[in-house]
PDB file of C-alpha atoms in Angstrom:
ATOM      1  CA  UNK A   1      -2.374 -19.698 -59.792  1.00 53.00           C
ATOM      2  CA  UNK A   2      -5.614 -21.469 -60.793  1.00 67.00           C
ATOM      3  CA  UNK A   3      -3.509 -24.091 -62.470  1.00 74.00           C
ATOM      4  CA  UNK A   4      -2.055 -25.946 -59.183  1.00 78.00           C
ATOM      5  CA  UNK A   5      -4.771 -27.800 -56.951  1.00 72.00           C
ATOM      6  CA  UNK A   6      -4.128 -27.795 -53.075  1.00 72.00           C
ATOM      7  CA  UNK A   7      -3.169 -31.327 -53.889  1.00 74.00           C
ATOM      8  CA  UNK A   8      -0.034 -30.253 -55.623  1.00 73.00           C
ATOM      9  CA  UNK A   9      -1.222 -31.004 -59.197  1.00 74.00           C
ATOM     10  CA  UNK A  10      -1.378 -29.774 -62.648  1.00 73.00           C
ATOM     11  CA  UNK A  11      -4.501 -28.593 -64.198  1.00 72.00           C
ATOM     12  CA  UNK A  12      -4.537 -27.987 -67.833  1.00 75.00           C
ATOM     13  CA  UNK A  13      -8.294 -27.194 -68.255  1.00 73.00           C
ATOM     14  CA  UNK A  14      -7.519 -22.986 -68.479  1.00 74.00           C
ATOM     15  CA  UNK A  15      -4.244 -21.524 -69.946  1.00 74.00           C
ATOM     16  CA  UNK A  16      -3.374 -18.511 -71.407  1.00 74.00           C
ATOM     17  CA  UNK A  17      -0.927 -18.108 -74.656  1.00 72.00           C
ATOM     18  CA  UNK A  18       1.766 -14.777 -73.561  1.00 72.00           C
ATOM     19  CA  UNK A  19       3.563 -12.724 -76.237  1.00 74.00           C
ATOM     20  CA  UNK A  20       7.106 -14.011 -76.470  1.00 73.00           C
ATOM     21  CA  UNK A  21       9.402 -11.823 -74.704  1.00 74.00           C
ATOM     22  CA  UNK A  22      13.209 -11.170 -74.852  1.00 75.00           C
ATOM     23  CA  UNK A  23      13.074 -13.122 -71.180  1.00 74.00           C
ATOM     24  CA  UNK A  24      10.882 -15.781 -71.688  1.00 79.00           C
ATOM     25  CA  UNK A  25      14.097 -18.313 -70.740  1.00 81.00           C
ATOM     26  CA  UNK A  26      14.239 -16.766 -67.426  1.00 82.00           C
ATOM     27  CA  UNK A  27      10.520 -18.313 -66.746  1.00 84.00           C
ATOM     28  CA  UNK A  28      10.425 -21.307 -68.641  1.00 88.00           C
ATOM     29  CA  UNK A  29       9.969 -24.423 -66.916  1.00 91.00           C
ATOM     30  CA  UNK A  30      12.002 -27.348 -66.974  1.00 93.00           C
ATOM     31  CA  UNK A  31      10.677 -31.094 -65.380  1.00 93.00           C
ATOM     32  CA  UNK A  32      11.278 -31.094 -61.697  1.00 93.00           C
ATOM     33  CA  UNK A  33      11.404 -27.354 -60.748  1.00 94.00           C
ATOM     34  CA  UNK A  34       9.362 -26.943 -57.485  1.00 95.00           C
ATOM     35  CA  UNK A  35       7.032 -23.910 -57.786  1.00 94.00           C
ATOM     36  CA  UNK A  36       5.858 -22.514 -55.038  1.00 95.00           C
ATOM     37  CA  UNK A  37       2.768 -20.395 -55.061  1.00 92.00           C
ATOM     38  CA  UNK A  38       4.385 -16.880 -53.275  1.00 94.00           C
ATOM     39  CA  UNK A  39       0.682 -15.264 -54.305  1.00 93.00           C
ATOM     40  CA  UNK A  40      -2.622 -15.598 -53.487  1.00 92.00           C
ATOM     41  CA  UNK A  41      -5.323 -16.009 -51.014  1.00 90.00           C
ATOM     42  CA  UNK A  42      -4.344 -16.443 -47.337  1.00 90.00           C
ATOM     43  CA  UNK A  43      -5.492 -19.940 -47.056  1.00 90.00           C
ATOM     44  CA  UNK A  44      -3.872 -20.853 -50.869  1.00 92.00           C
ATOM     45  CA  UNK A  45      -0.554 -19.174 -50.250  1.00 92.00           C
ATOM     46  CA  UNK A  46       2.121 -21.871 -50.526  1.00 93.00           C
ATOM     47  CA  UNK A  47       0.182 -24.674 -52.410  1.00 93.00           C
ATOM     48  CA  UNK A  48       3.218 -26.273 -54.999  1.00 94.00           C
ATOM     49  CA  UNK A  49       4.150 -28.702 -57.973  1.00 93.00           C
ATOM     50  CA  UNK A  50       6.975 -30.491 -58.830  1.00 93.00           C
ATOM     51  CA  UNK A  51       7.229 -29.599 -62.512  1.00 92.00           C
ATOM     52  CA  UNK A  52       6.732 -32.897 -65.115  1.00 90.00           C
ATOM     53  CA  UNK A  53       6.561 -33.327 -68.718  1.00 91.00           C
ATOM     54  CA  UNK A  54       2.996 -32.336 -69.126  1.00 89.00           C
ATOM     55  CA  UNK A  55       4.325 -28.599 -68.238  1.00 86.00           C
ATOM     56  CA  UNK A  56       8.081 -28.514 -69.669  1.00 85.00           C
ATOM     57  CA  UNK A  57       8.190 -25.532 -71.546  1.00 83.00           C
ATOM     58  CA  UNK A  58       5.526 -23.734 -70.039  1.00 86.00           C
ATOM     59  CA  UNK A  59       6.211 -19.863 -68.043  1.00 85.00           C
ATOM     60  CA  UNK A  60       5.072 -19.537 -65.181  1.00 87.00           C
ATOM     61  CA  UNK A  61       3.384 -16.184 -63.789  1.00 85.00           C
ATOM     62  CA  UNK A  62       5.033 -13.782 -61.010  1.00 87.00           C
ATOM     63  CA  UNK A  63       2.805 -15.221 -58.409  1.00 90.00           C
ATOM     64  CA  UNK A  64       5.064 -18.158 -58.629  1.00 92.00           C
ATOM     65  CA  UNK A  65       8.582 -18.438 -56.780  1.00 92.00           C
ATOM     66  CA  UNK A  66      10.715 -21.331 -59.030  1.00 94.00           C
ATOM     67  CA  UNK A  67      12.899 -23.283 -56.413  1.00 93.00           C
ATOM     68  CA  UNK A  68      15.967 -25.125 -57.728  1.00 93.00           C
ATOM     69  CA  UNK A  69      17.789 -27.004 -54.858  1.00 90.00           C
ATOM     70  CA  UNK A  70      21.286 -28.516 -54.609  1.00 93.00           C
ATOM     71  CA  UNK A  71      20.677 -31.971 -55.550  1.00 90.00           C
ATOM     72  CA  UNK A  72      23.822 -32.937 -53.537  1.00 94.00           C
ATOM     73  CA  UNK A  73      22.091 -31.470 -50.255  1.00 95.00           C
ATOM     74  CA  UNK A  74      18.026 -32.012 -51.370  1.00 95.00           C
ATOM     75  CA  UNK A  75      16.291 -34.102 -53.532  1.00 95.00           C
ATOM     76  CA  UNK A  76      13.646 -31.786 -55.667  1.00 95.00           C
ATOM     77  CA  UNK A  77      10.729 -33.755 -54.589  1.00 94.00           C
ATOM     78  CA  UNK A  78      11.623 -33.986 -51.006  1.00 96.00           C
ATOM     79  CA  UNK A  79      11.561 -30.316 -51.164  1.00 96.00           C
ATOM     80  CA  UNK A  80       8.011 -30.299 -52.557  1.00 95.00           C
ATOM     81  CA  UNK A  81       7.070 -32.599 -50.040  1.00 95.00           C
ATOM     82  CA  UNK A  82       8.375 -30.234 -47.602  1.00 96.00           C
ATOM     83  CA  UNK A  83       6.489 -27.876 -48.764  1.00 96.00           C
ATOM     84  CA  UNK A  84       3.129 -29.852 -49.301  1.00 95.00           C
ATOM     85  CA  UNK A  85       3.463 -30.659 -45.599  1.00 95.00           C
ATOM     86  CA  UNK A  86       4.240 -27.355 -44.608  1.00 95.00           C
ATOM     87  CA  UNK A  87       1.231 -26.035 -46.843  1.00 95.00           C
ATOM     88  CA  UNK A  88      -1.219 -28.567 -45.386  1.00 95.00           C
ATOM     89  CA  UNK A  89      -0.812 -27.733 -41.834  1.00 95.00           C
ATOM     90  CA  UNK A  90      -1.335 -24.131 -42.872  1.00 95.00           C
ATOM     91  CA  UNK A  91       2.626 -22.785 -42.436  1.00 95.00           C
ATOM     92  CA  UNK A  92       2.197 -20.550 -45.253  1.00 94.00           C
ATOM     93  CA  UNK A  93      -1.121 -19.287 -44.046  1.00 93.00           C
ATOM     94  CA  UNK A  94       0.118 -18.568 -40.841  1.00 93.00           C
ATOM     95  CA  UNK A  95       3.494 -16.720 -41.772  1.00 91.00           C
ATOM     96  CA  UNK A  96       1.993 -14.791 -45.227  1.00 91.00           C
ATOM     97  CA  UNK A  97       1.988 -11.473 -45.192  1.00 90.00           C
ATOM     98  CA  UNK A  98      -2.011  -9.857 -45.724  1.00 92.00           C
ATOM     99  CA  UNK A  99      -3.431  -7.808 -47.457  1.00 91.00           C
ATOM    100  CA  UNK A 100      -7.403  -7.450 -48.461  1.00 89.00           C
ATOM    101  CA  UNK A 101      -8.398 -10.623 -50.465  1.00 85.00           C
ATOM    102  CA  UNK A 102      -4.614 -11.412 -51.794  1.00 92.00           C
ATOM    103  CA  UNK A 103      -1.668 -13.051 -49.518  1.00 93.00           C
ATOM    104  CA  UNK A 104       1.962 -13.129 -49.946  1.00 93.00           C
ATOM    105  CA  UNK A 105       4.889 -15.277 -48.576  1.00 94.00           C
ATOM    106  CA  UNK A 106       7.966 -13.343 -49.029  1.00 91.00           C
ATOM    107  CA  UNK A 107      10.926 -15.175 -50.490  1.00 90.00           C
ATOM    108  CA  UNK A 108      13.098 -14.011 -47.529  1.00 91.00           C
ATOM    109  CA  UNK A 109      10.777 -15.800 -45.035  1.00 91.00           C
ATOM    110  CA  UNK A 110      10.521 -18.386 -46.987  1.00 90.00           C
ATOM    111  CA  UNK A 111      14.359 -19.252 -47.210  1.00 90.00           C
ATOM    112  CA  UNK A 112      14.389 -18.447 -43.114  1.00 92.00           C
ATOM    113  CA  UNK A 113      12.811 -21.577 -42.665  1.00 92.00           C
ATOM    114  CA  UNK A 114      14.775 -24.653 -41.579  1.00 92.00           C
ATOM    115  CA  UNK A 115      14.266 -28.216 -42.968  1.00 92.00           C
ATOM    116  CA  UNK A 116      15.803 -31.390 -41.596  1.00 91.00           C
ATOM    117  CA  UNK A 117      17.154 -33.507 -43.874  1.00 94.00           C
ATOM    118  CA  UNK A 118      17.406 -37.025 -44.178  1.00 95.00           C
ATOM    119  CA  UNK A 119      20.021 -38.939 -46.171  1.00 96.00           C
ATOM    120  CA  UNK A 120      19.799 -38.357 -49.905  1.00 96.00           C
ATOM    121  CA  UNK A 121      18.825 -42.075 -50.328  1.00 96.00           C
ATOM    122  CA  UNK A 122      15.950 -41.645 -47.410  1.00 96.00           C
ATOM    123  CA  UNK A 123      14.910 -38.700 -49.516  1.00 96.00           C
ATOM    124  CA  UNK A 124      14.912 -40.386 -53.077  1.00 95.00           C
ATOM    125  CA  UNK A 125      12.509 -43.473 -51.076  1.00 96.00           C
ATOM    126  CA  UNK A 126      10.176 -40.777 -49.508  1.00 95.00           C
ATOM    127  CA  UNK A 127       9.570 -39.270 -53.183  1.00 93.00           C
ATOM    128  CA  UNK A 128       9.260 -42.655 -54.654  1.00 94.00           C
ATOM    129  CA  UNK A 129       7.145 -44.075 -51.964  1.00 96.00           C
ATOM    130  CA  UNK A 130       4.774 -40.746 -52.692  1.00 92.00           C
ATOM    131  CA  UNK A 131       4.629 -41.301 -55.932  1.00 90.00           C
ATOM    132  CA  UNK A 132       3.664 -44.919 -55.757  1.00 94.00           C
ATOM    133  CA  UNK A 133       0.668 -43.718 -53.551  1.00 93.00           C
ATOM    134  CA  UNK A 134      -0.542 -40.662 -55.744  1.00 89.00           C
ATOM    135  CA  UNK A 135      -0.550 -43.100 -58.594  1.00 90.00           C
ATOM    136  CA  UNK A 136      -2.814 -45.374 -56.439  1.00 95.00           C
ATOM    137  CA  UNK A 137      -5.100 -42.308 -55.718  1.00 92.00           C
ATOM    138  CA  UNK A 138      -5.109 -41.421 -59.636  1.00 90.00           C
ATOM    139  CA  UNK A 139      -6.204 -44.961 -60.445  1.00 94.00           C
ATOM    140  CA  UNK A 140      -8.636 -44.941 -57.641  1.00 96.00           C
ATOM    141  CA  UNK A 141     -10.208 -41.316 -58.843  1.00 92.00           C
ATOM    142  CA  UNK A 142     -10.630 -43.399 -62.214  1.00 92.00           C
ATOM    143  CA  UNK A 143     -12.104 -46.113 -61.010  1.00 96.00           C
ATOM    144  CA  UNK A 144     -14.955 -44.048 -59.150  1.00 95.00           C
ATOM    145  CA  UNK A 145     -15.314 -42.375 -62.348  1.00 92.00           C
ATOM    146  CA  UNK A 146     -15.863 -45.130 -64.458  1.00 92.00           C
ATOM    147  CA  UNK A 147     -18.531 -46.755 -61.795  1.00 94.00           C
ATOM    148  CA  UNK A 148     -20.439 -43.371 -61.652  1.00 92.00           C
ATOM    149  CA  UNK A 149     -20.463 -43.656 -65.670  1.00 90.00           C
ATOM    150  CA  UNK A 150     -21.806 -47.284 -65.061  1.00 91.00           C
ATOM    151  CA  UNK A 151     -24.244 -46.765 -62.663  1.00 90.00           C
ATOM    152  CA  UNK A 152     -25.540 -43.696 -64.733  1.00 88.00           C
ATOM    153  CA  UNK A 153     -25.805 -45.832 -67.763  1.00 88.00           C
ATOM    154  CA  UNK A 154     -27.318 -48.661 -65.904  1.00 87.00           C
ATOM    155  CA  UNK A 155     -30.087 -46.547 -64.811  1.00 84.00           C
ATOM    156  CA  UNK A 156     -30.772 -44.866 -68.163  1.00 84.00           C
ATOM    157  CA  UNK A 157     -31.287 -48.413 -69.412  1.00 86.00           C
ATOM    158  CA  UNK A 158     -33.658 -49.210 -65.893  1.00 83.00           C
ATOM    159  CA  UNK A 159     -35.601 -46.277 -66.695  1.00 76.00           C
TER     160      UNK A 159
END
């Protein structure tokens, strides 16, 4: 749960080895599954990835619901988008189902929502188009990074 950001990213920094298991297919992840966070907090409840390289392979945990779409009808990242959206106007919060510190969105309200689609090829530009501008905030977030390092540096040599 810990491992996807309210951003919709991957972090790596914590992960636990499991036992393999006579099922471990059945939650193994392959690049573009959409997983969608059924589990946690109230206001963390729905926060998603679109699976990539860096986590092929990987299992996920039960507070995870893996969504495969019909690529004829959906385009895998359009759905995460979907649900990004939907998560950052607080959807998930709102429909979850509470409990004391722990949340749930049940996979049979989750499949009761509607999305409107646009054409496949609208679809395939929104994903592309979103992945031109995290890139841009990735390079960005290094950029800062390296100037903090700089300015540190610089004042280490100052002083």
């Amino acid at each position: 749960m810990n491992n996807v950001t309210r951003e919709g990213r991957i972090n790596l920094d914590k992960i636990a080895m499991i036992p393999s298991r006579n099922n471990i297919k059945k939650y193994t992840i392959k690049i573009d599954d959409v997983l969608f966070c059924n589990t946690n907090s109230e206001d963390l409840v729905g926060k998603s990835i679109v699976a990539t390289k860096e986590i092929e392979k990987f299992c996920f945990s039960n507070h995870f619901t893996r969504l495969r779409a019909n690529e004829e009808i959906i385009t895998q990242k359009f759905l995460y988008l979907w649900l990004k959206f939907h998560f950052d106007i607080g959807l998930f919060e709102r429909i979850c189902t509470k409990w004391i510190g722990q949340a749930a969105v049940q996979i049979e309200s989750l499949l009761k929502l509607q999305i409107i689609l646009p054409s496949l090829t609208e679809q395939y530009y929104a994903g592309e188009y979103c992945k031109t501008i995290e890139n841009n905030i990735d390079e960005v977030k290094v950029k800062i990074s390296n100037s903090k390092a700089l300015q540190k540096s610089l004042i280490k040599q100052i002083f």
